[in-house]
Short mmCIF file of C-alpha atoms and ligand atoms in Angstrom, two decimals:
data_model
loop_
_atom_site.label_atom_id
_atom_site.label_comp_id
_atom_site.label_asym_id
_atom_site.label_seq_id
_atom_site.Cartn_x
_atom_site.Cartn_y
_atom_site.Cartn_z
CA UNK A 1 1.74 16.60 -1.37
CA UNK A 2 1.50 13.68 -3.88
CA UNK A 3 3.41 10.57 -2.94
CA UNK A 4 4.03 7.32 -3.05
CA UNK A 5 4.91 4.65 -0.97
CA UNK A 6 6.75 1.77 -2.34
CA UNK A 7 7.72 -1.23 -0.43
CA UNK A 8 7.00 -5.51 -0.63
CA UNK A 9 3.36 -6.87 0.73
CA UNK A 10 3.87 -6.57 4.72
CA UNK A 11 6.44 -3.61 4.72
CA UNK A 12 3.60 -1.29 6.39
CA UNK A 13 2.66 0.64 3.45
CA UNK A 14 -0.94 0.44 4.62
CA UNK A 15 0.13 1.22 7.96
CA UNK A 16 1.77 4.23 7.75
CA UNK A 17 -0.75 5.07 5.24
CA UNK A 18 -3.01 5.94 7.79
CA UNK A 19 -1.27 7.94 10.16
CA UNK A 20 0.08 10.26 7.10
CA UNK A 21 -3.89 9.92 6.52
CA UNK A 22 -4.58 11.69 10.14
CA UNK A 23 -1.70 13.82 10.21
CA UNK A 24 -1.97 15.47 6.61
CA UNK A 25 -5.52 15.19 5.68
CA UNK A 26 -4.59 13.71 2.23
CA UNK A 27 -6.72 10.63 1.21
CA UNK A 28 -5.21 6.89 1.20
CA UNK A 29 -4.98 5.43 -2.86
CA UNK A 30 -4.90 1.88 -2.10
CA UNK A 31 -5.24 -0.31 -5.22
CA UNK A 32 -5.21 -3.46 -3.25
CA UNK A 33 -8.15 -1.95 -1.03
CA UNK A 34 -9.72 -0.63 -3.72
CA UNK A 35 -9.47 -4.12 -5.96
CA UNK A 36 -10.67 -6.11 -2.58
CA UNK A 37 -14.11 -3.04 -2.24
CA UNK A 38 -14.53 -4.26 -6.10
CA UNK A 39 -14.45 -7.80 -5.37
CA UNK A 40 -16.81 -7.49 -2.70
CA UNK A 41 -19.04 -5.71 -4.66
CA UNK A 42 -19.10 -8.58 -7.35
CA UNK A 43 -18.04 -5.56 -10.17
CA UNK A 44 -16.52 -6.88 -13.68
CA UNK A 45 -13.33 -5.15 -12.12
CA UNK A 46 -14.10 -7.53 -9.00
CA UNK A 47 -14.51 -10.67 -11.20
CA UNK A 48 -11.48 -9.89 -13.11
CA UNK A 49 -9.24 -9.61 -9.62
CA UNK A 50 -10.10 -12.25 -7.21
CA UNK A 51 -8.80 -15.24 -8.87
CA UNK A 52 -5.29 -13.17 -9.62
CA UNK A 53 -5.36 -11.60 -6.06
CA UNK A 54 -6.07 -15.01 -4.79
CA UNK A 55 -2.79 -16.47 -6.00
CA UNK A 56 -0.35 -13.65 -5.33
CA UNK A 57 -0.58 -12.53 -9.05
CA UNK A 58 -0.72 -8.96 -10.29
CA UNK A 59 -4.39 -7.58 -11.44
CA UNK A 60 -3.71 -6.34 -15.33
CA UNK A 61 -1.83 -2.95 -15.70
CA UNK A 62 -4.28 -1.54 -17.66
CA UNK A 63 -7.81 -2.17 -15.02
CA UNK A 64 -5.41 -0.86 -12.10
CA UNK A 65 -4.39 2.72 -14.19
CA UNK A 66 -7.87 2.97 -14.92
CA UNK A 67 -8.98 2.80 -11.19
CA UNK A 68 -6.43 5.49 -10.20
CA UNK A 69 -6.66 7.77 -12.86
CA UNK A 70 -10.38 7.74 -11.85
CA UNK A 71 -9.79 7.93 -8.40
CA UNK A 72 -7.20 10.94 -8.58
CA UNK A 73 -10.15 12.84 -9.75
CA UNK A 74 -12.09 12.86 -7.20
CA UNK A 75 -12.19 16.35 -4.98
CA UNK A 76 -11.01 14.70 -2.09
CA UNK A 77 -7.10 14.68 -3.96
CA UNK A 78 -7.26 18.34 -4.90
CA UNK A 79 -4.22 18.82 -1.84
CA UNK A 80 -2.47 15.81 -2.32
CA UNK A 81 -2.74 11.93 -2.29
CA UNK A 82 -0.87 8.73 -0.85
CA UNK A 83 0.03 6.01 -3.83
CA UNK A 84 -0.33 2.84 -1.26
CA UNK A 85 0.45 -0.32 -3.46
CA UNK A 86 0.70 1.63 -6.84
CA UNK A 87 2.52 2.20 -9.26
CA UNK A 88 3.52 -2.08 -9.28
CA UNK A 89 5.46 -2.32 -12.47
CA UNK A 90 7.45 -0.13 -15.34
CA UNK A 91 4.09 0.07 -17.09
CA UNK A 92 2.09 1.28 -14.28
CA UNK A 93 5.04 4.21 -12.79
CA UNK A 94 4.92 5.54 -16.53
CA UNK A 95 0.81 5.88 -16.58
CA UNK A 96 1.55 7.42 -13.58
CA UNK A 97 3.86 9.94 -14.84
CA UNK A 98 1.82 10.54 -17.75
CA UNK A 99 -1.50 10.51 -15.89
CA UNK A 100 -0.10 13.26 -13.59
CA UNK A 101 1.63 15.22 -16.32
CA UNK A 102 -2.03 15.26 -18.19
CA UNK A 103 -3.45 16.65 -15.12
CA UNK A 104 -0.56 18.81 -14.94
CA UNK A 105 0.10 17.69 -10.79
CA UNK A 106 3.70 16.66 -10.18
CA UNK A 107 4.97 13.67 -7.69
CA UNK A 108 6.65 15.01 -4.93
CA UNK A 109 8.25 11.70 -3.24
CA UNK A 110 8.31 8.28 -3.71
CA UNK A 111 9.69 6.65 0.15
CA UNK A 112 10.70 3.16 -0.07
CA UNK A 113 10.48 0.75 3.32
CA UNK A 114 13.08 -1.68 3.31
CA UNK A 115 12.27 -4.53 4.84
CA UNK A 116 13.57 -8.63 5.27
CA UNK A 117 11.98 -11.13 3.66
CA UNK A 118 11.55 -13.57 6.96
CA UNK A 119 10.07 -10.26 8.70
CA UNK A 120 7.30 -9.57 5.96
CA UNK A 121 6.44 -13.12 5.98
CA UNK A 122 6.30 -12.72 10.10
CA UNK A 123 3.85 -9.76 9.74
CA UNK A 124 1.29 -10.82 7.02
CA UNK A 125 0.69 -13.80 9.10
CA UNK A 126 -0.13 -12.03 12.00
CA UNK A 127 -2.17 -9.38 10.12
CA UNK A 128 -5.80 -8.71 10.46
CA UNK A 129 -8.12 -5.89 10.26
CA UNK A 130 -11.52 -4.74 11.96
CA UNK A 131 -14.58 -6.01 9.51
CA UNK A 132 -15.95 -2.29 10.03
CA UNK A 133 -13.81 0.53 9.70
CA UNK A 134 -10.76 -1.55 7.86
CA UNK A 135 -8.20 -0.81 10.46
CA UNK A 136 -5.11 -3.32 10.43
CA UNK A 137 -3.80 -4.96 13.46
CA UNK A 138 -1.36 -8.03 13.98
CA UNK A 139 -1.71 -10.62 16.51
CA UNK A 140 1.69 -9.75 18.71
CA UNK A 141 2.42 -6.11 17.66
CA UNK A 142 -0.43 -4.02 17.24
CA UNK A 143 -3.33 -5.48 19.29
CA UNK A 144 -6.57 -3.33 20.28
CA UNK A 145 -6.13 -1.85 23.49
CA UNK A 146 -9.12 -3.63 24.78
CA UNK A 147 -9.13 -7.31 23.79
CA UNK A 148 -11.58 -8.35 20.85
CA UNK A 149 -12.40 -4.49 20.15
CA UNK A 150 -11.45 -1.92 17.61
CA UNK A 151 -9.82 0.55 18.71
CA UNK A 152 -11.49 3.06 16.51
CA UNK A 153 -14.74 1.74 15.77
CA UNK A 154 -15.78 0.02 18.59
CA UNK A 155 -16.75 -3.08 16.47
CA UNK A 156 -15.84 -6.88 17.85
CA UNK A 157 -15.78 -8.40 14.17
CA UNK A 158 -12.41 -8.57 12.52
CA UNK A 159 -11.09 -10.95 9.42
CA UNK A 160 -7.70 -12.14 8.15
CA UNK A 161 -7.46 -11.64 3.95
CA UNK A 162 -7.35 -14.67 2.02
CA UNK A 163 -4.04 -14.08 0.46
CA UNK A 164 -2.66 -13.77 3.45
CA UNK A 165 -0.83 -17.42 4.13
CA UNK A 166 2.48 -19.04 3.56
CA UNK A 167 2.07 -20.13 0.01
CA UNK A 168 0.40 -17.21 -1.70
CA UNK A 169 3.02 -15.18 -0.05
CA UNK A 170 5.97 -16.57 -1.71
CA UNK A 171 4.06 -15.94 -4.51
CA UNK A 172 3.57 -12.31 -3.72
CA UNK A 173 7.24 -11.93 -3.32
CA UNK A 174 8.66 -13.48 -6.22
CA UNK A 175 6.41 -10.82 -8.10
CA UNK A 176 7.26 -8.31 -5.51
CA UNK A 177 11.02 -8.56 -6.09
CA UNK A 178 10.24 -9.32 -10.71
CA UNK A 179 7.89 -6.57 -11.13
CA UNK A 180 8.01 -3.98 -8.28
CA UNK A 181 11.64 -3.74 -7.44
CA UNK A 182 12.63 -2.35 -10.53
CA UNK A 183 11.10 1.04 -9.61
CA UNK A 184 13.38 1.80 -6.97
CA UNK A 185 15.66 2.32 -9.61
CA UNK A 186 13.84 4.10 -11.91
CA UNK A 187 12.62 6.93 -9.05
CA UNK A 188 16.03 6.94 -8.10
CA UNK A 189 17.02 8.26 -11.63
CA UNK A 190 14.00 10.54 -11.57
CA UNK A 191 15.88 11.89 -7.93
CA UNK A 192 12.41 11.06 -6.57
CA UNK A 193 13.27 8.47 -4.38
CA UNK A 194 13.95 8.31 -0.23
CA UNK A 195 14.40 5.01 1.40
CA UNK A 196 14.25 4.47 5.14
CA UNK A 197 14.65 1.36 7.22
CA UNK A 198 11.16 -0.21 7.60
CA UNK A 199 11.89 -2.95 10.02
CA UNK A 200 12.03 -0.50 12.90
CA UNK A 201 8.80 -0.30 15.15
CA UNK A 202 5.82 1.32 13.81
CA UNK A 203 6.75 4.86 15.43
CA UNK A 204 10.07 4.93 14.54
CA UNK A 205 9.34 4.40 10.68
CA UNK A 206 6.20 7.18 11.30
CA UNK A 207 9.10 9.22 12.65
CA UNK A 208 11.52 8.41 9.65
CA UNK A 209 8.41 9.36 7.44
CA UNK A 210 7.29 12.80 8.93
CA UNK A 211 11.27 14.00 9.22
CA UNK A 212 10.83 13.31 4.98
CA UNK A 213 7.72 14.85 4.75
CA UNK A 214 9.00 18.24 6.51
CA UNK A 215 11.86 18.80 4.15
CA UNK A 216 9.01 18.83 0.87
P1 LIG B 301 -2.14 -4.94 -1.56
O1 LIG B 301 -3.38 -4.85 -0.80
O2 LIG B 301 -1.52 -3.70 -2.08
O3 LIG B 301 -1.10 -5.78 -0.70
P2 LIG B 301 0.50 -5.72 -0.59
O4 LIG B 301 1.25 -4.80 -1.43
O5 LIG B 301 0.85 -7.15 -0.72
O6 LIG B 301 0.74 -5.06 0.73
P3 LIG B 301 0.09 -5.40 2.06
O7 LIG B 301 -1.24 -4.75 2.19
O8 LIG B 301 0.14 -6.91 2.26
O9 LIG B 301 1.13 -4.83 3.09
P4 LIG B 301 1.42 -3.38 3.66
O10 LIG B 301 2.76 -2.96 3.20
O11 LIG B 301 0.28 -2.44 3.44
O12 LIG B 301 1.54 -3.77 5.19
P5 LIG B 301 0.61 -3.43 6.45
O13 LIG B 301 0.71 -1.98 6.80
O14 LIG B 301 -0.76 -4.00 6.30
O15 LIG B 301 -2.33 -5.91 -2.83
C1 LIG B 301 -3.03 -7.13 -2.74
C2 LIG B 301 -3.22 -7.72 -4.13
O16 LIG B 301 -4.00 -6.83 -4.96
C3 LIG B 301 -1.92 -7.94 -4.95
O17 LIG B 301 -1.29 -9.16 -4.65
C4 LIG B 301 -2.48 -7.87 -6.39
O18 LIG B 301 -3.11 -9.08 -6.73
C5 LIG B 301 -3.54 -6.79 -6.30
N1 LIG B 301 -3.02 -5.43 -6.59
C6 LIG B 301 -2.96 -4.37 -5.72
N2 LIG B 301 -2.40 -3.29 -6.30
C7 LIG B 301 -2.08 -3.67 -7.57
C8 LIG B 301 -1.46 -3.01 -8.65
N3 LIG B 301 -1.03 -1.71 -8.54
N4 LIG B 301 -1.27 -3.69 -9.81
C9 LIG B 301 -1.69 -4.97 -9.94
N5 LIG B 301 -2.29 -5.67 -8.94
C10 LIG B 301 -2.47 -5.03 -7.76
O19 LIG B 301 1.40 -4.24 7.59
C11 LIG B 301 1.44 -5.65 7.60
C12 LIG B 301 1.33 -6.17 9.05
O20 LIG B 301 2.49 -5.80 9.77
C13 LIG B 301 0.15 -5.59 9.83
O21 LIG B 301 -0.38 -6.57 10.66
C14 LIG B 301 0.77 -4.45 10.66
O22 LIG B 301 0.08 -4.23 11.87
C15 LIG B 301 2.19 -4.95 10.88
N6 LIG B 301 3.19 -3.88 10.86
C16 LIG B 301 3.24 -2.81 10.03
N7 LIG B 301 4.33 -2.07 10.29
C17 LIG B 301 5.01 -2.71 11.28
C18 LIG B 301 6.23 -2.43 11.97
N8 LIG B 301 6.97 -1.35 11.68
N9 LIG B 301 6.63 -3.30 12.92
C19 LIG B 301 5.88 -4.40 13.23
N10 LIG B 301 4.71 -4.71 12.62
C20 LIG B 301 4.28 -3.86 11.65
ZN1 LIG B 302 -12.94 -0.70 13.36
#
C-alpha cells in the first residue's frame, strides 16, 4: 500500500499518519519531519531549510525529491509507505511518478482532507508534540490522558514548532492553496484521488480513512 496524503498544514495529515502507522505497519514519509531531524542535526540539507521553513516557504523541489527517493529505499518501505506532506507542487508529484515508475512500485491512493481555513489556523495554534517520541497533541482536543505526560512515552517535556504562529501561517497557506492545491486536480485526472471531510473529529476521519483503505 503506497499512498499519499494530501491536505493544507493543520488538516491532520500527521495525525492520521500515525494511526495508519499502527494499524498497517507501513512507515510514516514525512518531509516536514524529516527537514525539521535535518535541521536539528545542523546537515547542509538542515542549513538550507530552516530559514525557508521558518517563514512558511517551500524547501527547493529538488533537496525534498532527493530525501524521498532516498528514503523510499530503505527496507522498512518494501510493503508500502505513507507520503505525509509530499509530493507539494507539479514538480515534486511528477518525481514522484517517475521515482516510483523507476522503481517499478505503483501509487495506490492519494486521500485528500478537506478542511476550513479558520479551523487549520484553530489547530496549528493549539498544536504541540512530546520532545521524546514526537507525538502531536493540541491544547483543547487531544490532551495526554494524564496532565503534563505523554501518553506514549511517558516523557513530561513537550515543544510547540516555530512555524507554528499566526503570521507564518498565512504564509503557509497562501503557498498551500499556489503550490499544493493544484494536485488535487492532477490525481483526480490520474483517477487516483479520494477526498473525505477532514473537519470531523479525529475518529471519524480515521474511520473515513480505513473504509478507503479496505476497498484497495
Ligand atoms: P510539514 O511538517 O509537512 O507541515 P504542514 O504540511 O504545514 O502540515 P502540518 O504538520 O502543520 O499539519 P498536519 O496536516 O500534519 O496536521 P496535524 O496532524 O499535526 O511542513 C513544514 C515545512 O517544511 C513547510 O512549511 C516547508 O517549509 C517544509 N516542507 C515540508 N515538506 C516539503 C515539501 N514536500 N516540499 C518543500 N518544502 C517542504 O494536526 C494539527 C493539529 O490539529 C494537531 O494539534 C492535532 O492534534 C489537531 N488535529 C488533527 N486532526 C484533528 C481533528 N480531526 N480534529 C481536531 N483536531 C485535530
Ligand atoms: Zn512521547
Amino acid at each position: 500500500m503506497r499512498l499519499i496524503l494530501l491536505g493544507p498544514p493543520g488538516a491532520g495529515k500527521g495525525t492520521q499518519a500515525q494511526r495508519i502507522v499502527e494499524k498497517h505497519g507501513i512507515p510514516q514519509l514525512s518531509t516536514g519531519d524529516m527537514l525539521r531531524a535535518a535541521v536539528q542535526a545542523g546537515t547542509e540539507v538542515g542549513k538550507r531549510a530552516e530559514a525557508l521553513m521558518k517563514a512558511g516557504k517551500l524547501v527547493p523541489d529538488e533537496v525534498v525529491n532527493a530525501i524521498v527517493s532516498e528514503r523510499i529505499d530503505q527496507p522498512d518501505c518494501a510493503r508500502g509507505f505513507i507520503l505525509d506532506g509530499f509530493p507539494r507542487t507539479l514538480v515534486q508529484a511528477d518525481a514522484t511518478e517517475k521515482m516510483l515508475n523507476a522503481k517499478g512500485l505503483e501509487l495506490s491512493v492519494v486521500i485528500e482532507l478537506k478542511v476550513d481555513d479558520a479551523e487549520l489556523i484553530r489547530r496549528v495554534s493549539g498544536r504541540y508534540s512530546c520532545s521524546n517520541c514526537g507525538s502531536v497533541y493540541h491544547d483543547t482536543d487531544k490532551v495526554p490522558a494524564s496532565a503534563g505526560v505523554c501518553d506514549k512515552c511517558g516523557s513530561t517535556h513537550f515543544k510547540r514548532r516555530p512555524d507554528d504562529n499566526a503570521e507564518t501561517m498565512a504564509t503557509r497557506l497562501q503557498v498551500y492553496y499556489k503550490e499544493t492545491s493544484p494536485l488535487i486536480g492532477y490525481y483526480y485526472a490520474k483517477g487516483k484521488l479520494q477526498s473525505i471531510d477532514g473537519m470531523a473529529d479525529i475518529e471519524h476521519v480515521t474511520e473515513s480513512i480505513e473504509a478507503i483503505l479496505a476497498k484497495l
